[in-house]
Amino acid sequence: MIRPVFFMPLVLVFCLSAATAAGSGQDPEFYTLQIGDPRPELHARSFSDGHSLTWKELEGEVAVVDFWATWCAPCVEAFPKFNNLVETFADRPVRFVSVTYESESMIRPFLENHPLETTVALDDDFKSFRSFMAWGIPAVYIFNPGGDLVSVIHPEDLSRRLLEAVLLDQIPEVEQSRGWSDPEGAEEYFRSLAEKGK
């Protein structure tokens, strides 16, 4: 199912979070992580204090890793949902991390007008985007406390109920993202946007 998005045509193709497909089968022309995969490499630093994020500090927690950019309308539309979930699970072992490839100078003024209560993280030269294969943004990767991937979804499919299922060590029954068919092209495009934003 392709979700309709109404904003700039040039970014539309990259921001549809890729059309999604139900079931566990993966179209060989699309690239993303699969349920059961271990956590990929994380190369990002915290926007708030600059420290390098590691999986070690997320050990034993459900990790919800969201990939986004300021130009991606569905990414920004999901901010209130993430903020509500951060508050809802404040005393539970669930950690929300929002990764962008954009620079601090690009996102600082943006976040002043669009608050995001997750741990906002800056990717290290697209290394996390590459290791997660997170090119069809917005994309949300959910890992159980043991570090296994249990879902790759669009933010509109993220819910309290889904996270409660993960906390109970269940695989949520939810439509999975298909990923993106042209990782190299997406990275080239994202890099061009980053250069323009400097």
PDB file of C-alpha atoms in Angstrom, residues 2-125:
ATOM      1  CA  ILE A   2       1.409   3.385  -0.943  1.00  0.00           C
ATOM      2  CA  ARG A   3       0.569   6.145   1.483  1.00  0.00           C
ATOM      3  CA  PRO A   4      -0.329   9.464  -0.180  1.00  0.00           C
ATOM      4  CA  VAL A   5       1.914  12.362   0.764  1.00  0.00           C
ATOM      5  CA  PHE A   6       1.348  15.911  -0.432  1.00  0.00           C
ATOM      6  CA  PHE A   7       4.491  18.029  -0.604  1.00  0.00           C
ATOM      7  CA  MET A   8       7.442  18.826  -2.892  1.00  0.00           C
ATOM      8  CA  PRO A   9       7.640  16.314  -5.791  1.00  0.00           C
ATOM      9  CA  LEU A  10      11.452  16.040  -5.727  1.00  0.00           C
ATOM     10  CA  VAL A  11      11.509  14.762  -2.174  1.00  0.00           C
ATOM     11  CA  LEU A  12       8.307  12.747  -2.506  1.00  0.00           C
ATOM     12  CA  VAL A  13      10.001   9.715  -3.999  1.00  0.00           C
ATOM     13  CA  PHE A  14      12.461   9.448  -1.133  1.00  0.00           C
ATOM     14  CA  CYS A  15      10.036  10.257   1.636  1.00  0.00           C
ATOM     15  CA  LEU A  16       7.293   7.758   0.972  1.00  0.00           C
ATOM     16  CA  SER A  17       9.081   5.428   3.342  1.00  0.00           C
ATOM     17  CA  ALA A  18       8.980   3.177   0.370  1.00  0.00           C
ATOM     18  CA  ALA A  19       5.728   1.535  -0.504  1.00  0.00           C
ATOM     19  CA  THR A  20       5.016  -1.093   2.119  1.00  0.00           C
ATOM     20  CA  ALA A  21       4.268  -4.779   1.704  1.00  0.00           C
ATOM     21  CA  ALA A  22       2.645  -7.174   4.119  1.00  0.00           C
ATOM     22  CA  GLY A  23       4.175 -10.453   5.140  1.00  0.00           C
ATOM     23  CA  SER A  24       7.733 -11.531   5.730  1.00  0.00           C
ATOM     24  CA  GLY A  25       8.771 -11.874   2.072  1.00  0.00           C
ATOM     25  CA  GLN A  26      11.264  -9.306   0.842  1.00  0.00           C
ATOM     26  CA  ASP A  27      11.234  -8.041  -2.716  1.00  0.00           C
ATOM     27  CA  PRO A  28      14.799  -8.631  -3.960  1.00  0.00           C
ATOM     28  CA  GLU A  29      14.725  -5.242  -5.682  1.00  0.00           C
ATOM     29  CA  PHE A  30      14.278  -3.461  -2.353  1.00  0.00           C
ATOM     30  CA  TYR A  31      16.768  -3.246   0.488  1.00  0.00           C
ATOM     31  CA  THR A  32      16.116  -3.111   4.204  1.00  0.00           C
ATOM     32  CA  LEU A  33      16.824  -5.090   7.352  1.00  0.00           C
ATOM     33  CA  GLN A  34      14.713  -8.164   8.057  1.00  0.00           C
ATOM     34  CA  ILE A  35      12.903  -9.289  11.190  1.00  0.00           C
ATOM     35  CA  GLY A  36      15.334 -11.264  13.339  1.00  0.00           C
ATOM     36  CA  ASP A  37      18.420  -9.413  12.104  1.00  0.00           C
ATOM     37  CA  PRO A  38      20.850  -8.267  14.819  1.00  0.00           C
ATOM     38  CA  ARG A  39      21.395  -4.576  15.452  1.00  0.00           C
ATOM     39  CA  PRO A  40      23.530  -3.029  12.709  1.00  0.00           C
ATOM     40  CA  GLU A  41      26.390  -0.649  13.396  1.00  0.00           C
ATOM     41  CA  LEU A  42      25.357   2.640  14.969  1.00  0.00           C
ATOM     42  CA  HIS A  43      27.505   5.665  14.092  1.00  0.00           C
ATOM     43  CA  ALA A  44      25.834   8.738  15.523  1.00  0.00           C
ATOM     44  CA  ARG A  45      26.325  11.357  18.187  1.00  0.00           C
ATOM     45  CA  SER A  46      23.783  12.929  20.467  1.00  0.00           C
ATOM     46  CA  PHE A  47      22.563  16.345  19.324  1.00  0.00           C
ATOM     47  CA  SER A  48      22.096  17.483  22.924  1.00  0.00           C
ATOM     48  CA  ASP A  49      25.566  16.771  24.323  1.00  0.00           C
ATOM     49  CA  GLY A  50      27.677  15.430  21.442  1.00  0.00           C
ATOM     50  CA  HIS A  51      28.498  12.033  22.953  1.00  0.00           C
ATOM     51  CA  SER A  52      28.732   9.022  20.644  1.00  0.00           C
ATOM     52  CA  LEU A  53      25.705   6.770  20.963  1.00  0.00           C
ATOM     53  CA  THR A  54      26.398   3.081  21.457  1.00  0.00           C
ATOM     54  CA  TRP A  55      24.236  -0.008  21.645  1.00  0.00           C
ATOM     55  CA  LYS A  56      25.729  -0.646  25.064  1.00  0.00           C
ATOM     56  CA  GLU A  57      23.777   2.246  26.570  1.00  0.00           C
ATOM     57  CA  LEU A  58      20.582   0.782  25.076  1.00  0.00           C
ATOM     58  CA  GLU A  59      21.274  -2.724  26.383  1.00  0.00           C
ATOM     59  CA  GLY A  60      18.229  -4.400  27.886  1.00  0.00           C
ATOM     60  CA  GLU A  61      15.821  -1.838  26.428  1.00  0.00           C
ATOM     61  CA  VAL A  62      13.468  -1.791  23.483  1.00  0.00           C
ATOM     62  CA  ALA A  63      15.202   0.503  21.000  1.00  0.00           C
ATOM     63  CA  VAL A  64      13.030   2.536  18.633  1.00  0.00           C
ATOM     64  CA  VAL A  65      15.328   4.066  16.016  1.00  0.00           C
ATOM     65  CA  ASP A  66      13.706   6.593  13.722  1.00  0.00           C
ATOM     66  CA  PHE A  67      15.371   8.016  10.594  1.00  0.00           C
ATOM     67  CA  TRP A  68      14.266  11.469   9.465  1.00  0.00           C
ATOM     68  CA  ALA A  69      15.165  14.756   7.766  1.00  0.00           C
ATOM     69  CA  THR A  70      13.827  18.310   8.035  1.00  0.00           C
ATOM     70  CA  TRP A  71      12.521  18.285   4.443  1.00  0.00           C
ATOM     71  CA  CYS A  72      10.513  15.071   4.952  1.00  0.00           C
ATOM     72  CA  ALA A  73       6.923  16.092   5.717  1.00  0.00           C
ATOM     73  CA  PRO A  74       5.785  12.676   7.046  1.00  0.00           C
ATOM     74  CA  CYS A  75       8.844  12.605   9.327  1.00  0.00           C
ATOM     75  CA  VAL A  76       7.896  15.935  10.895  1.00  0.00           C
ATOM     76  CA  GLU A  77       4.204  15.020  11.083  1.00  0.00           C
ATOM     77  CA  ALA A  78       5.244  12.087  13.288  1.00  0.00           C
ATOM     78  CA  PHE A  79       7.000  14.276  15.883  1.00  0.00           C
ATOM     79  CA  PRO A  80       3.913  14.671  18.127  1.00  0.00           C
ATOM     80  CA  LYS A  81       3.396  10.904  18.138  1.00  0.00           C
ATOM     81  CA  PHE A  82       7.013  10.307  19.152  1.00  0.00           C
ATOM     82  CA  ASN A  83       6.752  12.968  21.852  1.00  0.00           C
ATOM     83  CA  ASN A  84       3.613  11.330  23.256  1.00  0.00           C
ATOM     84  CA  LEU A  85       5.225   7.887  23.229  1.00  0.00           C
ATOM     85  CA  VAL A  86       8.358   9.206  24.948  1.00  0.00           C
ATOM     86  CA  GLU A  87       6.131  10.521  27.733  1.00  0.00           C
ATOM     87  CA  THR A  88       4.014   7.355  27.858  1.00  0.00           C
ATOM     88  CA  PHE A  89       7.041   5.061  28.206  1.00  0.00           C
ATOM     89  CA  ALA A  90       9.148   7.392  30.363  1.00  0.00           C
ATOM     90  CA  ASP A  91       9.311   4.864  33.210  1.00  0.00           C
ATOM     91  CA  ARG A  92       9.584   1.783  30.991  1.00  0.00           C
ATOM     92  CA  PRO A  93      12.647   0.211  29.313  1.00  0.00           C
ATOM     93  CA  VAL A  94      11.972   1.819  25.931  1.00  0.00           C
ATOM     94  CA  ARG A  95      14.403   4.261  24.307  1.00  0.00           C
ATOM     95  CA  PHE A  96      13.618   6.471  21.315  1.00  0.00           C
ATOM     96  CA  VAL A  97      16.441   7.641  19.040  1.00  0.00           C
ATOM     97  CA  SER A  98      15.850   9.876  16.009  1.00  0.00           C
ATOM     98  CA  VAL A  99      18.733   9.881  13.515  1.00  0.00           C
ATOM     99  CA  THR A 100      19.246  12.504  10.821  1.00  0.00           C
ATOM    100  CA  TYR A 101      22.116  12.961   8.379  1.00  0.00           C
ATOM    101  CA  GLU A 102      21.683  16.733   8.485  1.00  0.00           C
ATOM    102  CA  SER A 103      24.106  19.034  10.288  1.00  0.00           C
ATOM    103  CA  GLU A 104      23.642  20.611  13.681  1.00  0.00           C
ATOM    104  CA  SER A 105      23.383  24.050  12.067  1.00  0.00           C
ATOM    105  CA  MET A 106      20.540  22.784   9.887  1.00  0.00           C
ATOM    106  CA  ILE A 107      18.484  21.091  12.568  1.00  0.00           C
ATOM    107  CA  ARG A 108      18.976  23.415  15.552  1.00  0.00           C
ATOM    108  CA  PRO A 109      16.666  26.187  14.313  1.00  0.00           C
ATOM    109  CA  PHE A 110      14.271  23.597  12.905  1.00  0.00           C
ATOM    110  CA  LEU A 111      13.879  21.816  16.248  1.00  0.00           C
ATOM    111  CA  GLU A 112      13.206  25.119  17.969  1.00  0.00           C
ATOM    112  CA  ASN A 113      10.005  25.329  15.940  1.00  0.00           C
ATOM    113  CA  HIS A 114       9.322  21.572  15.826  1.00  0.00           C
ATOM    114  CA  PRO A 115      10.264  20.103  19.220  1.00  0.00           C
ATOM    115  CA  LEU A 116      11.277  16.452  19.320  1.00  0.00           C
ATOM    116  CA  GLU A 117      11.609  14.764  22.717  1.00  0.00           C
ATOM    117  CA  THR A 118      13.474  11.677  21.533  1.00  0.00           C
ATOM    118  CA  THR A 119      17.263  11.363  21.683  1.00  0.00           C
ATOM    119  CA  VAL A 120      18.063  13.274  18.497  1.00  0.00           C
ATOM    120  CA  ALA A 121      21.236  11.964  16.900  1.00  0.00           C
ATOM    121  CA  LEU A 122      23.458  13.158  14.057  1.00  0.00           C
ATOM    122  CA  ASP A 123      24.672  10.468  11.686  1.00  0.00           C
ATOM    123  CA  ASP A 124      28.397  10.164  10.967  1.00  0.00           C
ATOM    124  CA  ASP A 125      28.682  10.717   7.210  1.00  0.00           C
TER     125      ASP A 125
END
